[in-house]
Coordinates of C-alpha atoms in Angstrom, one line a residue:
Chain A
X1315 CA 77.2 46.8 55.4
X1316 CA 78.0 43.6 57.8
X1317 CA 77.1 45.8 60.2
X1318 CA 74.1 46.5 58.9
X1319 CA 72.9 43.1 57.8
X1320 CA 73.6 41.9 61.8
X1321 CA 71.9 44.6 63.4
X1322 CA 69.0 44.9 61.1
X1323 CA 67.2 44.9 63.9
X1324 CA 67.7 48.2 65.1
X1325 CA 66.7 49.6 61.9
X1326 CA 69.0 50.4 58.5
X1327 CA 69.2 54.4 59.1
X1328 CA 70.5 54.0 63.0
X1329 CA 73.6 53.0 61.7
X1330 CA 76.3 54.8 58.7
X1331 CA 75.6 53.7 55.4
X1332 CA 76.5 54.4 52.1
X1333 CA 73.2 56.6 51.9
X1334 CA 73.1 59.4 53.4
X1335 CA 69.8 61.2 54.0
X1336 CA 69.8 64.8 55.5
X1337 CA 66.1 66.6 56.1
X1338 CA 64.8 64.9 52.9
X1339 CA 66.5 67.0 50.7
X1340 CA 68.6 64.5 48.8
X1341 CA 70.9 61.7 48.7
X1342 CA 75.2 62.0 49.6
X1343 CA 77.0 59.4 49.4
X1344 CA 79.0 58.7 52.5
X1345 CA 82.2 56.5 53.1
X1346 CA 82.5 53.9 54.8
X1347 CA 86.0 55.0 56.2
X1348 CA 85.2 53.3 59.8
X1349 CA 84.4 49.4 58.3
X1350 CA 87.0 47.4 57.6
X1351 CA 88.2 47.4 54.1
X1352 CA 89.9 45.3 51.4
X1353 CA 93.5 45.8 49.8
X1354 CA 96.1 44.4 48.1
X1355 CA 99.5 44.6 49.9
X1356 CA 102.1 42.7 49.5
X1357 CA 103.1 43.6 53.7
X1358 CA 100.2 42.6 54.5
X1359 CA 99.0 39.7 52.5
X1360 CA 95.3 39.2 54.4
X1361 CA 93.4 41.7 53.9
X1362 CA 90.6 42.0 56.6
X1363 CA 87.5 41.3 54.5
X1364 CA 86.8 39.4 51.2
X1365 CA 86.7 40.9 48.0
X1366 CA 83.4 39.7 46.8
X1367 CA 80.8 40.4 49.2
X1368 CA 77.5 39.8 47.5
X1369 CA 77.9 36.0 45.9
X1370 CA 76.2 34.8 43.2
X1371 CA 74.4 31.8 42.9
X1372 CA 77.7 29.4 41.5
X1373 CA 79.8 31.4 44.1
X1374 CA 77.2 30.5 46.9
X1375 CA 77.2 27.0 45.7
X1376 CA 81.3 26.6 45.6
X1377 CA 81.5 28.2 48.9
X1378 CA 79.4 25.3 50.4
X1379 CA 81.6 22.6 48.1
X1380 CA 84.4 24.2 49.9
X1381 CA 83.3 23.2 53.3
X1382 CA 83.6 19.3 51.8
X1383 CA 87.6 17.8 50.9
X1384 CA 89.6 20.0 49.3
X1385 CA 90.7 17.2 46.9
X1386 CA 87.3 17.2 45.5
X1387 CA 87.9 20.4 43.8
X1388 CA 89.0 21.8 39.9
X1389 CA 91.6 23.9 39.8
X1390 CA 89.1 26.5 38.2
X1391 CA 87.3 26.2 41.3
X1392 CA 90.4 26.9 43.3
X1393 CA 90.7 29.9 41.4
X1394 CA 87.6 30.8 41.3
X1395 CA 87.7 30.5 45.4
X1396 CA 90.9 32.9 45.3
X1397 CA 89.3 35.5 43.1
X1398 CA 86.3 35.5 45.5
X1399 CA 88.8 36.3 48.7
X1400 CA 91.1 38.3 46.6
X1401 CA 91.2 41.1 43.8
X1402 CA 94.6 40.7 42.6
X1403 CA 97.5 37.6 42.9
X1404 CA 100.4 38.3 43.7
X1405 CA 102.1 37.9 40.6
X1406 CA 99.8 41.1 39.7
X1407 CA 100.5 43.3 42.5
X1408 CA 103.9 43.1 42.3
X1409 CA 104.7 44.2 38.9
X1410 CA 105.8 46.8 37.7
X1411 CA 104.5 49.3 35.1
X1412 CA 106.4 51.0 32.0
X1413 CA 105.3 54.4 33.7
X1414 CA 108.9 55.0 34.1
X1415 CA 109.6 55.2 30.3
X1416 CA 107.6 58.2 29.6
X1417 CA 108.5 59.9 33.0
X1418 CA 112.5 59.4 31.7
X1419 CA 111.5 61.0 28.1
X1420 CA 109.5 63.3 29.5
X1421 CA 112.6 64.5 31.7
X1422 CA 115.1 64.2 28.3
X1423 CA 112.5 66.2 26.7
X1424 CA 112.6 69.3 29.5
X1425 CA 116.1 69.1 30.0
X1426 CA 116.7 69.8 25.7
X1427 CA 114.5 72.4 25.2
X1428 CA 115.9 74.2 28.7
X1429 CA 119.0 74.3 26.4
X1430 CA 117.5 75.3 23.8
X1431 CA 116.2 78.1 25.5
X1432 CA 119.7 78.9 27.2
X1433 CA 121.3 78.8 23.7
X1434 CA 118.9 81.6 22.5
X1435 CA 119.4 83.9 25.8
X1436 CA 123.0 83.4 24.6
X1437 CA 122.6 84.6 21.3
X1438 CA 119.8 87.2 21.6
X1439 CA 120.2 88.3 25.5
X1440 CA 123.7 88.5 26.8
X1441 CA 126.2 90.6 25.5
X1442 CA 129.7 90.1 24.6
X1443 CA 132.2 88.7 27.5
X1444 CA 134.8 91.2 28.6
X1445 CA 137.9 90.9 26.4
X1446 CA 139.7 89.2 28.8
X1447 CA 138.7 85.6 28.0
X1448 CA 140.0 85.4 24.3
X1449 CA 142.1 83.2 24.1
X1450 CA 145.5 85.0 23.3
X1451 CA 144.8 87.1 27.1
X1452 CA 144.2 83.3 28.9
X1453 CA 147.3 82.2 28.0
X1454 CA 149.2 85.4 29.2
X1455 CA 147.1 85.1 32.3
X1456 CA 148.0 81.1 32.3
X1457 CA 151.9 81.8 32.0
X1458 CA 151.7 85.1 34.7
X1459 CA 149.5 82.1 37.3
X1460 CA 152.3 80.0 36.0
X1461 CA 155.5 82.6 36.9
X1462 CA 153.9 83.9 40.0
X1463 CA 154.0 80.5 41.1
X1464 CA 150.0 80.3 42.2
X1465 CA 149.5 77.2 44.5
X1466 CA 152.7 75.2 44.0
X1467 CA 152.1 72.9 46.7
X1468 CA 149.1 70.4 45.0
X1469 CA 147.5 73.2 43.0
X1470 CA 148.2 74.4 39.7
X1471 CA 152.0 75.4 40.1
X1472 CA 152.6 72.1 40.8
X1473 CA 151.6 70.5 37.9
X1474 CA 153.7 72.0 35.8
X1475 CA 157.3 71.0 35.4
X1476 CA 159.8 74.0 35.5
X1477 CA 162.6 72.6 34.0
X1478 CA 161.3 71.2 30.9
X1479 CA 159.0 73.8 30.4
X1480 CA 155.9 71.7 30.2
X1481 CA 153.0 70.1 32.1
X1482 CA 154.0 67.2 34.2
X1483 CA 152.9 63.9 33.2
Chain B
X498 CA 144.2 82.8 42.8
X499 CA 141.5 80.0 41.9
X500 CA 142.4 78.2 38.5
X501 CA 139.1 78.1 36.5
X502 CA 136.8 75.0 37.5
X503 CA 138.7 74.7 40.6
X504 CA 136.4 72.9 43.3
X505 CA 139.0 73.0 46.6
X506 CA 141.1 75.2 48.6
X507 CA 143.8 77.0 47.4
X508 CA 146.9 75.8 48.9
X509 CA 147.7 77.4 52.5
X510 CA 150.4 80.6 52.8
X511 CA 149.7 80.7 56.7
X512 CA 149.7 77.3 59.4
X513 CA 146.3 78.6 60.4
X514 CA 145.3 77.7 56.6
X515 CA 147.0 74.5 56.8
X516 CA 145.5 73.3 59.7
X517 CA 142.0 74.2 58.3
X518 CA 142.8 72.2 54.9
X519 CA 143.9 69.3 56.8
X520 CA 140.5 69.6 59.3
X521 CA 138.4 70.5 55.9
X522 CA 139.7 66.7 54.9
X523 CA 139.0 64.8 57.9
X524 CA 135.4 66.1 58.2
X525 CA 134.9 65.5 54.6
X526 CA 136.3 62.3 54.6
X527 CA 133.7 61.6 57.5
X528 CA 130.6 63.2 55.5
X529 CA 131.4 61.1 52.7
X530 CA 131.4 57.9 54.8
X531 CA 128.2 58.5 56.5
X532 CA 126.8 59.7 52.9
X533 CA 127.8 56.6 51.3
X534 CA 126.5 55.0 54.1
X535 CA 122.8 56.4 54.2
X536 CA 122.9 55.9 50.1
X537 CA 123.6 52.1 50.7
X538 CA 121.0 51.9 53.2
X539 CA 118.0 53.9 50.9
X540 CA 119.1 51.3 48.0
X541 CA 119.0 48.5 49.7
X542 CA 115.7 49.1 51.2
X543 CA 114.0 50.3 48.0
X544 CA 115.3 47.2 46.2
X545 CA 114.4 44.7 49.0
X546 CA 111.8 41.9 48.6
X547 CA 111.5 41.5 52.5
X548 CA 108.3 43.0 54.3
X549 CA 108.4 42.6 57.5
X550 CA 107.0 45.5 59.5
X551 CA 106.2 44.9 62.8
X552 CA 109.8 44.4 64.2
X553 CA 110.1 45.7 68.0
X554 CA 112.8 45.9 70.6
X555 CA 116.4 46.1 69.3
X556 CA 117.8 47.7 71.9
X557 CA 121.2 46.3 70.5
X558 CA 121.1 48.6 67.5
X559 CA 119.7 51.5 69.1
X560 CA 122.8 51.9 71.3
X561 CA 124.7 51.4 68.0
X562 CA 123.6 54.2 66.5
X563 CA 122.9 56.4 69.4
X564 CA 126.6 55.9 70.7
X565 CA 129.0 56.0 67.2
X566 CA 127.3 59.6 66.0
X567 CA 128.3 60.8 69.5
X568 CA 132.0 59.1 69.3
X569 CA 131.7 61.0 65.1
X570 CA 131.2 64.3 66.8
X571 CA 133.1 63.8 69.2
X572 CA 135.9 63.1 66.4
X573 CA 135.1 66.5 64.6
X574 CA 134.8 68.6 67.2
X575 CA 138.3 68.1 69.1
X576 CA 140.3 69.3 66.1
X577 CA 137.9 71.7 65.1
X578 CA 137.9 73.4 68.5
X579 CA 142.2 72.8 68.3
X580 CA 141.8 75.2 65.7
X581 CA 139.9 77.7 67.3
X582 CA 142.1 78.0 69.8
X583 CA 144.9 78.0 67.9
X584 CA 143.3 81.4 65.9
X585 CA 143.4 83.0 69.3
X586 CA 147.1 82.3 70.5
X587 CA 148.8 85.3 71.6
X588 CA 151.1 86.2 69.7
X589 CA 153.9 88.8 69.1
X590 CA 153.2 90.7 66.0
X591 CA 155.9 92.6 64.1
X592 CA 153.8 94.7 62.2
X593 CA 150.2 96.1 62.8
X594 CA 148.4 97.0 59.9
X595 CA 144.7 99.0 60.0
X596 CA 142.8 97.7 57.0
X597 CA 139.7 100.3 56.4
X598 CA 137.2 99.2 54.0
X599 CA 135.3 102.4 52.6
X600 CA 132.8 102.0 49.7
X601 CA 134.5 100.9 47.3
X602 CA 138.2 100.6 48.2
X603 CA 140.2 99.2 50.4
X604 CA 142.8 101.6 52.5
X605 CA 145.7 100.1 54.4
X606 CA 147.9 102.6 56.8
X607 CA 151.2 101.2 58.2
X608 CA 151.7 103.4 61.4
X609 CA 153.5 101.6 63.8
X610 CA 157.6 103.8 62.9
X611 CA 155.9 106.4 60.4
X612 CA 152.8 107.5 59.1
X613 CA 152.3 105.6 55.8
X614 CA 148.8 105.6 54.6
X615 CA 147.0 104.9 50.5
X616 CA 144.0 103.3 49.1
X617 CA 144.0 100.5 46.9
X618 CA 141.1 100.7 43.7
X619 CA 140.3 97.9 41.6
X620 CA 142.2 98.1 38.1
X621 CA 138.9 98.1 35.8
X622 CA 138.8 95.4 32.8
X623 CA 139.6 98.2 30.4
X624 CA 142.7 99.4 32.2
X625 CA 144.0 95.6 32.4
X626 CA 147.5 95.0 31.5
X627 CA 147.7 91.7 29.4
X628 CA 147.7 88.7 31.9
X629 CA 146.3 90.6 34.6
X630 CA 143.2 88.6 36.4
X631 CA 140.1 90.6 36.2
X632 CA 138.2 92.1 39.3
X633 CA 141.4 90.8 40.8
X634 CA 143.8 93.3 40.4
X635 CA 144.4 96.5 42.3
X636 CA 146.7 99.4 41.7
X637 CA 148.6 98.9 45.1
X638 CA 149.4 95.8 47.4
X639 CA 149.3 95.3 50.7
X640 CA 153.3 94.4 51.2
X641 CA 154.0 92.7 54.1
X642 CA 157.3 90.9 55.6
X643 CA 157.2 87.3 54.9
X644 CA 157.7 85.1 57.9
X645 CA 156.9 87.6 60.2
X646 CA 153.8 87.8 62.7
X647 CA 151.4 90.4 61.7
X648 CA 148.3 91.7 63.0
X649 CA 145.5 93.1 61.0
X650 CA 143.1 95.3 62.2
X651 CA 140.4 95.5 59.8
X652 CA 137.6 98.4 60.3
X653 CA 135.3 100.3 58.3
X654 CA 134.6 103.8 57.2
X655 CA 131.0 103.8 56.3
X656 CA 129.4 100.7 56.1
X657 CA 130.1 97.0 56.4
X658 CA 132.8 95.6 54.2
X659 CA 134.6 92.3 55.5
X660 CA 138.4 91.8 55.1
X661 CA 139.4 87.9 53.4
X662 CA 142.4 86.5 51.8
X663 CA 141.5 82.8 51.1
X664 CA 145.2 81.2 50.7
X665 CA 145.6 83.1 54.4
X666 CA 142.8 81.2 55.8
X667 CA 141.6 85.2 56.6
X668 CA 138.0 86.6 57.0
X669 CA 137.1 89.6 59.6
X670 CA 134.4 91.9 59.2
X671 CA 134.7 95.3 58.6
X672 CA 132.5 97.1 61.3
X673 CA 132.2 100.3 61.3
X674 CA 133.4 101.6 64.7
X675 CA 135.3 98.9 66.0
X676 CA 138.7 97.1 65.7
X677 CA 138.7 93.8 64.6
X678 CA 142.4 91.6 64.7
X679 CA 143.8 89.3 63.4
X680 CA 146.4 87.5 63.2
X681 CA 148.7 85.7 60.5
X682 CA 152.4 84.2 59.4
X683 CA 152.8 84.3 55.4
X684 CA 155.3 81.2 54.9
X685 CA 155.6 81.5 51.1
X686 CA 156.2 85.1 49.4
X687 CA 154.1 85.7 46.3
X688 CA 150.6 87.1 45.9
X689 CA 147.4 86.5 47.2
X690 CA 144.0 87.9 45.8
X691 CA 140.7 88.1 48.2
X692 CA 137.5 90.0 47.8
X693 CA 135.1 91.7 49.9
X694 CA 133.1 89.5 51.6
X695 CA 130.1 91.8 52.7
X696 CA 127.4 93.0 50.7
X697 CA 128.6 96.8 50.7
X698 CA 126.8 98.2 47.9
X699 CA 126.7 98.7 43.9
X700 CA 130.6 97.7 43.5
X701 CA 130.8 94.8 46.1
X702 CA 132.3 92.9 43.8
X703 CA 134.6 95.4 42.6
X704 CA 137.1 96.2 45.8
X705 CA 139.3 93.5 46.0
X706 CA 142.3 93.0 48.3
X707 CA 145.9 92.4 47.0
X708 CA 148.7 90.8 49.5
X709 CA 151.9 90.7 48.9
X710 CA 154.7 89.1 50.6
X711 CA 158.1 90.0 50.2
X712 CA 161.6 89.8 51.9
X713 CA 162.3 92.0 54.8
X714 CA 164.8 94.0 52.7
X715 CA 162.1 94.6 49.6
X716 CA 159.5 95.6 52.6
X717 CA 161.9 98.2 54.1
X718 CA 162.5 99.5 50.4
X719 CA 159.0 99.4 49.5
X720 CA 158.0 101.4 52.2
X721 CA 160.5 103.9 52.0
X722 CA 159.4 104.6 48.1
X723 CA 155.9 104.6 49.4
X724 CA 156.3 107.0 52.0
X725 CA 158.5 109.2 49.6
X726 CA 155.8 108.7 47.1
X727 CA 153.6 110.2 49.2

């Protein structure tokens, strides 16, 4: 829209607007994609136009008590100078939201009712596990791992003392 | 066997599965670093308050990390290709042994003085006598000569089974027409469990392979009962 207002010359429609008029049928809106554009980043703290392009009247008037001594001014009327170059302080860009809490919960809240659903499939689905993991068959399975001597070097054989007959402290 | 939960190797019966537990550690000890490194790196630039973007030209780094992942390969490489080599060594076996992987059974044939040949079947969960490890157990073992150099030859009657023994650091593929070896030294006697390790059918799961490593003298009797047996 700079663009525009220095070439008016040449004519509005010779140049991309925001209107957008194609055989007279209607009106699309079209971006301005190609002009520079304003944004907050914290990288890159000057953004390459001002936020407030069409002043009003007090804003016209402070812009030209801004050419005089800065010394002269309020402090409202620095602010009010910042807020015309810029949308958001820093202070405002830079913190953070509580977006986090409900993302967290929402996770707790998925992960409980996938064992909820889990605990049913156990119940209702599955049938029974094969009879050798009662507990009286583990531990004659545990004391044959044990005799056989299974891994004695850092594994389980060797974790269990021989002579006292009992795991090693 | 694996105790429940277990999360590493078993311990090693042959060098070969030494030296692999001993290489397994050094790379892992190495992934770790460089894991703990890249995790330090990601935190520290998510938590950072610095912006600067338009940095250009540090050529000093860029040899950094261009040369020390080179000199980390480098590192892993040497003793990982120490160990291939080492799986290939000639050596002298006493004892050839045909392994033949049919579906679903294993059949081993000792034929090197007489003809001794059975099949080995899972024992199914039912059958289990109390203590026995299910899908484990078969109802004969492989009986080899501890401290002896063996050869394996592992091949396949019908389709592809593969031949492993974990504590033996032991995995061939069971091809059907052809003769894969290999090679071992069982240093400890006892008995070590593997399963077929190719997708062979509906009771993949349910061949297993049975090793067991005895004195020379129990050997020589077992295969005489075995042959008489027979």
């Amino acid at each position: 829209m700079l663009a525009t207002r220095a070439l008016h010359l040449v004519g509005k429609r010779a140049i991309s607007t925001s209107v957008c008029l194609r055989g007279g049928h209607g009106v699309a809106k079209v971006e301005e994609y190609t002009l520079p554009a304003y944004f907050d980043r914290r990288e890159n703290p000057l953004p390459d136009v001002c936020y407030v392009q069409n002043l009003s009247p007090e804003q016209k008037s402070l812009k030209e008590k801004e050419i005089g001594s800065w010394a002269a001014l309020s402090n409202e009327e620095k602010i009010a100078l910042y807020r015309i170059s810029f949308k958001q302080s820093f202070a405002e860009m830079n913190q953070g939201s509580s977006e986090w809490k409900s993302v967290v919960g929402g996770m707790m809240f998925l992960i409980g009712f996938t064992g909820l659903v889990v605990l049913w499939q156990r119940k209702y689905v599955y049938g029974p596990v094969p009879h050798t993991f009662d507990a009286e068959y583990k531990a004659k399975e545990l004391q044959r791992t044990l005799d056989m001597r299974m891994n004695p070097v850092e594994g389980f054989a060797s974790k269990w003392d021989y002579e006292n007959k009992q795991w090693k402290k | 066997m694996a105790h429940p939960l277990q999360l590493g190797f078993q311990d090693a019966a042959s060098p070969v599965m030494e030296e692999l537990l001993h290489f397994h550690d050094h790379a892992l000890m190495v992934v770790f670093l460089i894991s703990t490194l890249v995790l330090y790196i990601i935190l520290a630039m998510i938590s950072t308050k610095l912006t600067n973007k338009f940095i250009l030209d540090s050529q000093e780094i860029e040899i950094i990390w261009t040369v020390l992942p080179a000199v980390i390969l480098i590192l892993i490489a040497l003793p990982s290709l120490r160990i291939l080599y080492l799986m290939d060594e000639i050596n002298d076996p006493h004892l050839t042994i045909k392994a033949v992987g049919h579906q679903w059974y294993w059949s081993y044939e000792y034929t090197d003085y007489e003809d001794l040949g059975f099949d080995t079947y899972m024992i199914p969960t039912q059958d289990l006598a109390p203590g026995q490890f299910r899908l484990l157990e078969a109802d004969h073992r492989m009986v080899v000569p501890v401290e002896s150099p063996l050869r394996v030859l592992v091949t396949a009657e019908d389709v592809l089974h593969s031949w492993a023994v974990p504590r033996l650091g032991v995995k061939m593929d069971a091809v059907p027409g052809r003769l894969n070896q290999t090679a071992f030294i069982m240093f400890r006697p006892g008995i070590f469990y593997g399963q077929c390790s190719e997708i062979c059918g509906a009771n993949h799961s349910f061949m297993p392979i049975v090793v067991e490593a005895v004195p020379l003298e129990h050997f020589e009797t077992w295969s005489s009962l075995m042959l008489e047996g027979a």
